[in-house]
Coordinates of C-alpha atoms (C1' of nucleotides) in Angstrom, one line a residue:
Chain O
M1 CA 134.8 78.7 120.0
S2 CA 133.6 75.6 121.8
D3 CA 130.9 74.9 119.2
D4 CA 130.7 72.2 116.7
S5 CA 133.8 70.4 117.7
T6 CA 132.0 68.7 120.6
P7 CA 130.5 65.5 119.2
Q8 CA 127.0 64.5 120.3
R9 CA 126.8 64.0 124.0
P10 CA 124.7 61.0 125.1
F11 CA 122.5 63.0 127.4
R12 CA 119.0 62.8 126.2
D13 CA 116.4 60.1 126.7
G14 CA 113.4 62.2 126.1
P15 CA 111.5 62.5 122.8
S16 CA 113.5 62.5 119.6
H17 CA 114.8 66.0 118.8
D18 CA 115.9 67.0 115.3
A19 CA 119.6 67.7 115.2
L20 CA 120.7 71.3 115.4
P21 CA 121.4 72.7 112.0
P22 CA 125.0 73.6 111.2
V23 CA 126.1 76.9 112.7
A24 CA 126.3 78.8 109.4
Q25 CA 122.9 77.8 108.3
H26 CA 121.4 78.4 111.7
A27 CA 122.9 81.9 111.8
R28 CA 121.5 82.7 108.4
Q29 CA 118.0 81.9 109.6
Y30 CA 118.3 84.5 112.3
E31 CA 119.9 87.0 110.1
T32 CA 117.1 86.7 107.6
V33 CA 114.5 87.4 110.3
R34 CA 116.5 90.4 111.6
N35 CA 116.7 91.8 108.1
A36 CA 112.9 91.3 107.6
H37 CA 112.3 93.2 110.8
E38 CA 114.1 96.2 109.5
T39 CA 111.9 96.6 106.5
E40 CA 108.6 95.3 107.6
L41 CA 107.3 98.3 109.4
I42 CA 108.3 100.5 106.5
E43 CA 106.4 98.1 104.2
D44 CA 103.4 98.1 106.4
Y45 CA 103.2 101.9 106.3
V46 CA 103.7 102.1 102.6
E47 CA 101.2 99.4 102.0
L48 CA 98.6 101.1 104.1
I49 CA 99.2 104.4 102.5
G50 CA 98.7 102.7 99.1
D51 CA 95.5 101.1 100.3
L52 CA 94.2 104.4 101.6
L53 CA 95.0 106.2 98.4
D54 CA 93.3 103.5 96.4
H55 CA 90.2 103.3 98.5
R56 CA 89.7 106.8 99.6
G57 CA 91.7 108.9 97.2
E58 CA 93.9 110.3 99.9
A59 CA 96.1 109.2 102.8
R60 CA 96.0 111.4 105.9
A61 CA 98.3 111.0 108.9
A62 CA 95.3 110.8 111.2
D63 CA 93.8 107.9 109.3
I64 CA 97.1 106.1 109.4
A65 CA 97.4 106.7 113.1
N66 CA 93.9 105.3 113.6
R67 CA 94.4 102.2 111.6
M68 CA 97.8 101.4 113.1
A69 CA 96.6 102.3 116.6
V70 CA 99.6 104.5 117.0
S71 CA 99.9 108.2 118.0
Q72 CA 100.0 110.9 115.3
A73 CA 103.4 111.9 116.5
T74 CA 104.7 108.5 115.6
V75 CA 103.1 108.7 112.2
S76 CA 104.6 112.1 111.6
K77 CA 108.0 110.9 112.5
M78 CA 107.7 107.8 110.3
I79 CA 106.5 109.9 107.4
R80 CA 109.7 111.9 107.6
R81 CA 111.6 108.7 107.4
L82 CA 109.6 107.5 104.4
N83 CA 110.4 110.8 102.8
E84 CA 114.1 110.4 103.4
L85 CA 113.9 106.9 101.9
G86 CA 112.3 108.4 98.8
L87 CA 109.1 106.4 99.2
V88 CA 106.6 109.2 99.7
T89 CA 106.3 112.8 98.9
S90 CA 104.5 115.2 101.2
Q91 CA 104.1 118.9 101.7
P92 CA 103.6 119.9 105.3
Y93 CA 99.9 119.7 106.4
R94 CA 99.0 118.0 103.2
S95 CA 98.0 114.5 102.2
L96 CA 100.6 112.1 101.2
F97 CA 101.6 110.5 97.9
L98 CA 103.7 107.6 97.0
T99 CA 106.7 108.0 94.8
D100 CA 107.2 105.5 91.9
E101 CA 109.4 103.4 94.2
G102 CA 106.8 103.7 97.0
R103 CA 104.1 102.6 94.7
K104 CA 106.1 99.7 93.6
M105 CA 106.7 98.7 97.2
A106 CA 103.1 99.1 98.1
Q107 CA 102.1 96.9 95.2
T108 CA 104.6 94.2 96.0
S109 CA 103.7 94.2 99.6
R110 CA 100.0 94.1 98.8
G111 CA 100.6 91.2 96.5
R112 CA 102.4 89.2 99.2
H113 CA 99.8 90.1 101.7
D114 CA 97.0 88.9 99.5
I115 CA 98.6 85.7 98.6
V116 CA 99.2 84.8 102.2
L117 CA 95.7 85.9 103.2
H118 CA 94.0 83.9 100.5
F119 CA 96.2 80.9 101.2
L120 CA 95.2 80.9 104.8
R121 CA 91.5 81.1 103.9
A122 CA 92.0 78.3 101.4
L123 CA 93.6 76.3 104.2
G124 CA 90.5 76.7 106.2
V125 CA 91.4 79.5 108.6
P126 CA 88.5 81.7 109.5
D127 CA 88.6 85.2 108.0
S128 CA 89.3 87.3 111.1
T129 CA 92.1 85.0 112.2
A130 CA 93.5 84.8 108.7
R131 CA 93.7 88.6 108.6
I132 CA 95.7 88.8 111.8
D133 CA 98.1 86.0 110.9
A134 CA 98.6 87.2 107.4
E135 CA 99.7 90.6 108.7
G136 CA 102.4 89.1 110.8
M137 CA 103.4 86.3 108.3
E138 CA 103.6 88.3 105.1
H139 CA 107.1 89.6 105.8
H140 CA 108.6 86.3 106.6
V141 CA 107.5 84.2 103.7
S142 CA 110.1 83.6 101.0
D143 CA 109.3 84.0 97.3
E144 CA 109.7 80.3 96.9
T145 CA 107.1 79.5 99.6
L146 CA 104.9 82.3 98.3
A147 CA 104.7 80.6 94.9
I148 CA 103.8 77.4 96.5
M149 CA 101.0 79.1 98.6
Q150 CA 99.7 80.7 95.4
R151 CA 99.6 77.3 93.6
F152 CA 97.8 75.7 96.6
T153 CA 95.2 78.4 96.7
D154 CA 94.6 78.2 92.9
E155 CA 94.1 74.5 93.0
K156 CA 91.8 74.7 96.0
D157 CA 89.7 77.4 94.4
A158 CA 89.6 75.6 91.0
Chain K
M1 CA 88.6 112.1 112.4
S2 CA 88.1 112.0 108.7
D3 CA 88.0 108.3 108.6
D4 CA 85.2 105.9 107.9
S5 CA 82.6 108.5 107.3
T6 CA 83.6 109.0 103.7
P7 CA 81.7 106.6 101.6
Q8 CA 83.5 104.7 98.8
R9 CA 84.9 107.1 96.2
P10 CA 84.4 106.0 92.6
F11 CA 88.1 106.3 91.9
R12 CA 89.5 103.1 90.8
D13 CA 89.3 101.3 87.5
G14 CA 92.3 99.0 88.2
P15 CA 92.1 95.4 89.5
S16 CA 89.5 94.7 92.2
H17 CA 90.8 95.5 95.6
D18 CA 89.3 94.1 98.8
A19 CA 87.7 96.7 100.9
L20 CA 89.6 98.1 103.8
P21 CA 88.7 96.4 107.1
P22 CA 86.9 98.4 109.7
V23 CA 89.3 100.6 111.7
A24 CA 89.0 98.7 114.9
Q25 CA 89.8 95.4 113.4
H26 CA 92.6 96.8 111.2
A27 CA 94.1 98.3 114.3
R28 CA 94.0 95.0 116.1
Q29 CA 96.0 93.4 113.3
Y30 CA 98.9 95.8 113.8
E31 CA 98.7 95.6 117.6
T32 CA 98.9 91.9 117.5
V33 CA 102.0 92.1 115.3
R34 CA 103.6 94.7 117.6
N35 CA 103.0 92.5 120.6
A36 CA 104.5 89.5 118.9
H37 CA 107.6 91.5 118.2
E38 CA 108.1 92.2 121.8
T39 CA 108.2 88.6 122.8
E40 CA 109.7 86.9 119.8
L41 CA 113.3 87.7 120.3
I42 CA 113.0 86.5 123.9
E43 CA 111.4 83.3 122.7
D44 CA 114.1 82.8 120.2
Y45 CA 116.8 83.0 122.7
V46 CA 115.0 80.8 125.2
E47 CA 114.3 78.2 122.5
L48 CA 117.9 78.2 121.3
I49 CA 119.2 77.8 124.9
G50 CA 116.8 74.9 125.4
D51 CA 118.0 73.3 122.2
L52 CA 121.6 73.7 123.1
L53 CA 121.0 72.2 126.5
D54 CA 119.2 69.3 125.0
H55 CA 121.7 68.6 122.3
R56 CA 125.0 69.5 123.9
G57 CA 124.2 69.4 127.6
E58 CA 125.2 73.0 128.0
A59 CA 124.5 76.5 126.6
R60 CA 127.4 78.8 126.4
A61 CA 127.2 82.5 125.5
A62 CA 129.7 82.0 122.7
D63 CA 127.6 79.3 121.1
I64 CA 124.5 81.5 121.2
A65 CA 126.4 84.4 119.7
N66 CA 127.7 82.1 116.9
R67 CA 124.3 80.6 116.1
M68 CA 122.5 83.9 116.3
A69 CA 125.3 85.7 114.3
V70 CA 125.4 88.3 117.0
S71 CA 128.2 89.7 119.2
Q72 CA 128.9 88.2 122.6
A73 CA 128.2 91.5 124.2
T74 CA 124.7 91.4 122.8
V75 CA 124.2 87.9 124.2
S76 CA 125.5 88.9 127.5
K77 CA 123.1 91.8 127.8
M78 CA 120.2 89.7 126.7
I79 CA 121.1 87.0 129.2
R80 CA 120.8 89.6 131.9
R81 CA 117.4 90.5 130.6
L82 CA 116.3 86.8 130.6
N83 CA 117.5 86.6 134.1
E84 CA 115.4 89.5 135.2
L85 CA 112.5 88.0 133.5
G86 CA 113.0 84.8 135.5
L87 CA 113.6 82.6 132.4
V88 CA 117.2 81.6 133.0
T89 CA 119.6 81.3 135.9
S90 CA 123.3 81.9 135.5
Q91 CA 126.3 82.4 137.6
P92 CA 128.9 84.7 136.1
Y93 CA 131.3 83.1 133.7
R94 CA 129.3 79.9 133.9
S95 CA 127.0 78.0 131.5
L96 CA 123.3 78.8 131.6
F97 CA 120.2 77.0 132.7
L98 CA 116.6 77.5 132.2
T99 CA 114.1 78.0 135.0
D100 CA 110.9 76.1 135.1
E101 CA 109.2 78.9 133.3
G102 CA 112.0 79.1 130.8
R103 CA 111.8 75.5 130.1
K104 CA 108.1 75.8 129.6
M105 CA 108.6 78.6 127.2
A106 CA 111.3 76.8 125.3
Q107 CA 109.1 73.8 124.9
T108 CA 106.1 75.7 123.7
S109 CA 108.2 77.7 121.3
R110 CA 109.9 74.5 120.1
G111 CA 106.5 73.0 119.5
R112 CA 105.2 75.9 117.5
H113 CA 108.4 76.0 115.5
D114 CA 108.2 72.3 114.7
I115 CA 104.6 72.4 113.6
V116 CA 105.3 75.3 111.3
L117 CA 108.4 73.6 109.9
H118 CA 106.8 70.3 109.3
F119 CA 103.8 72.0 107.8
L120 CA 106.0 73.9 105.3
R121 CA 107.7 70.7 104.3
A122 CA 104.4 68.9 103.9
L123 CA 103.3 71.7 101.7
G124 CA 106.3 71.1 99.5
V125 CA 108.7 73.7 100.5
P126 CA 112.3 72.6 100.3
D127 CA 114.0 72.0 103.6
S128 CA 116.5 74.9 103.7
T129 CA 113.8 77.4 102.7
A130 CA 111.3 75.9 105.1
R131 CA 113.8 76.4 108.0
I132 CA 114.3 80.0 107.2
D133 CA 110.6 80.8 106.7
A134 CA 109.6 78.8 109.8
E135 CA 112.0 80.9 112.0
G136 CA 110.2 84.0 110.9
M137 CA 106.7 82.7 110.8
E138 CA 106.5 80.9 114.1
H139 CA 105.8 83.9 116.2
H140 CA 103.0 85.1 114.0
V141 CA 100.8 82.0 113.6
S142 CA 97.8 81.9 115.9
D143 CA 96.9 78.8 117.9
E144 CA 94.0 78.4 115.7
T145 CA 96.0 78.4 112.5
L146 CA 98.6 76.2 114.2
A147 CA 96.1 73.6 114.8
I148 CA 95.0 73.6 111.2
M149 CA 98.6 73.3 110.1
Q150 CA 99.1 70.4 112.4
R151 CA 96.1 68.7 111.0
F152 CA 97.2 69.3 107.4
T153 CA 100.6 67.8 108.1
D154 CA 99.2 64.8 109.8
E155 CA 96.9 64.0 106.9
K156 CA 99.6 64.5 104.4
D157 CA 101.9 62.2 106.2
A158 CA 99.3 59.6 106.8
Chain Q
dC1 C1' 153.0 78.5 138.6
dA2 C1' 153.1 82.1 135.4
dA3 C1' 151.6 83.6 131.3
dC4 C1' 148.7 83.6 127.7
dC5 C1' 144.3 82.8 125.2
dA6 C1' 139.5 82.4 125.1
dA7 C1' 135.3 83.5 127.1
dT8 C1' 132.5 86.8 129.6
dT9 C1' 131.2 91.0 131.2
dT10 C1' 130.9 96.1 131.4
dA11 C1' 130.8 100.7 129.5
dG12 C1' 129.2 103.6 126.3
dC13 C1' 127.4 104.5 121.8
dC14 C1' 123.7 104.3 117.9
dT15 C1' 119.2 103.6 115.6
dT16 C1' 114.3 102.4 115.7
dG17 C1' 109.9 103.0 117.0
dG18 C1' 107.0 104.0 120.5
dC19 C1' 105.0 107.8 123.8
dT20 C1' 103.2 112.7 125.8
dA21 C1' 103.0 117.5 125.8
dA22 C1' 103.3 121.7 123.7
dC23 C1' 102.9 124.3 119.6
dA24 C1' 101.4 125.5 114.7
dA25 C1' 98.6 125.4 110.6
dT26 C1' 94.1 124.4 108.3
dG27 C1' 89.8 125.1 107.3
dC28 C1' 84.9 125.4 108.7
dG29 C1' 80.7 127.2 111.0
dG30 C1' 78.6 130.9 112.5
Chain G
dC1 C1' 86.2 136.9 108.5
dC2 C1' 87.0 135.3 113.2
dG3 C1' 87.4 131.6 116.3
dC4 C1' 88.0 127.1 117.4
dA5 C1' 88.2 122.1 116.6
dT6 C1' 90.9 119.0 114.0
dT7 C1' 95.1 117.8 112.1
dG8 C1' 100.0 117.9 111.8
dT9 C1' 104.6 118.9 113.7
dT10 C1' 108.3 119.4 117.0
dA11 C1' 110.8 118.5 121.2
dG12 C1' 112.2 115.5 124.4
dC13 C1' 111.7 111.2 126.8
dC14 C1' 112.1 105.9 127.0
dA15 C1' 113.2 100.9 126.1
dA16 C1' 115.0 97.4 123.0
dG17 C1' 118.5 95.4 120.6
dG18 C1' 122.4 96.0 117.9
dC19 C1' 127.6 97.4 118.0
dT20 C1' 132.9 98.1 119.5
dA21 C1' 136.4 98.6 122.8
dA22 C1' 138.2 97.7 127.2
dA23 C1' 138.4 95.2 131.5
dT24 C1' 138.0 90.7 133.9
dT25 C1' 137.9 85.9 134.7
dG26 C1' 139.1 81.1 133.9
dG27 C1' 141.7 77.4 132.0
dT28 C1' 145.6 75.4 129.8
dT29 C1' 150.0 74.9 128.8
dG30 C1' 154.8 75.5 128.7

DNA sequence: CAACCAATTTAGCCTTGGCTAACAATGCGG
DNA sequence: CCGCATTGTTAGCCAAGGCTAAATTGGTTG
């Protein structure tokens, strides 16, 4: 463990850099991101399925594959996983449905997504860019920040 | 292809949902996120190595493992990858260095990271939360949005 | 200078999330 | 009601990014 015993070396003369955060805190940042990665794809699928159900009354694997730009095989495999996780129910060759838990996740995810999207628009980001950024950002924004974004958007719109 | 021929079904009576984006655009959102995922870990490693070099004069595998909260074996494997990608140079059992390209990536990544972090703070997010969120968000913010964030922060600080 | 401890690397395993190709079921048009 | 296009599934491949355990190297210290 060579870390964090070494006092600051007098090496730099460049622009001022922030100090490195303490190891434990730094580590927690990365852990949080890794954890988010584990759930975000799941959430994206569930959210999309929820949207399809709302807007079209059904969610077919082919539609999901299209919208995700992914092969049907990938979707099929993922659906099995969602099934095991108790998020969707499906009979073979039939349209999908969300379980209660799945519906809850879809709703939450939807909510976060909307807050981020509206926030970006309120900030002045053009729609098509806002959509793309929101998709990536939504899984990495804490509840705390989310609340602040919400507040910002509300004030802007008021 | 059952998609996008079906006109709106009159199903919902709940809260107003935005319409689904056209398939092509929707697909692009997900593709962008997938692409970001491919590079973001790499960027995180390179950025961290750059930070360690700046702040401590050297970047050791053990420090990286500590700060990332990951095993040394994982770091070792990743370093080999970074090597193959021409981002770092390393002799076995020795400290690491960034190539020109690696330095450039570290700098860019650092820049994005700082903009997002400062933006979040300017928005009113407490520091420790801002750090965590910034880590996750930095790879999903477009240049366009980044510029807007920068501007916002500048105005706030002025 | 030998021996031990810390750091690094290697080997081998696992899960995720993609893919293609081949096969199976559905359901519609004639 | 038969045939065939569309849709869904399965099998088997691959790369990435984790892990543990074991082997190696390097440095320090008694």
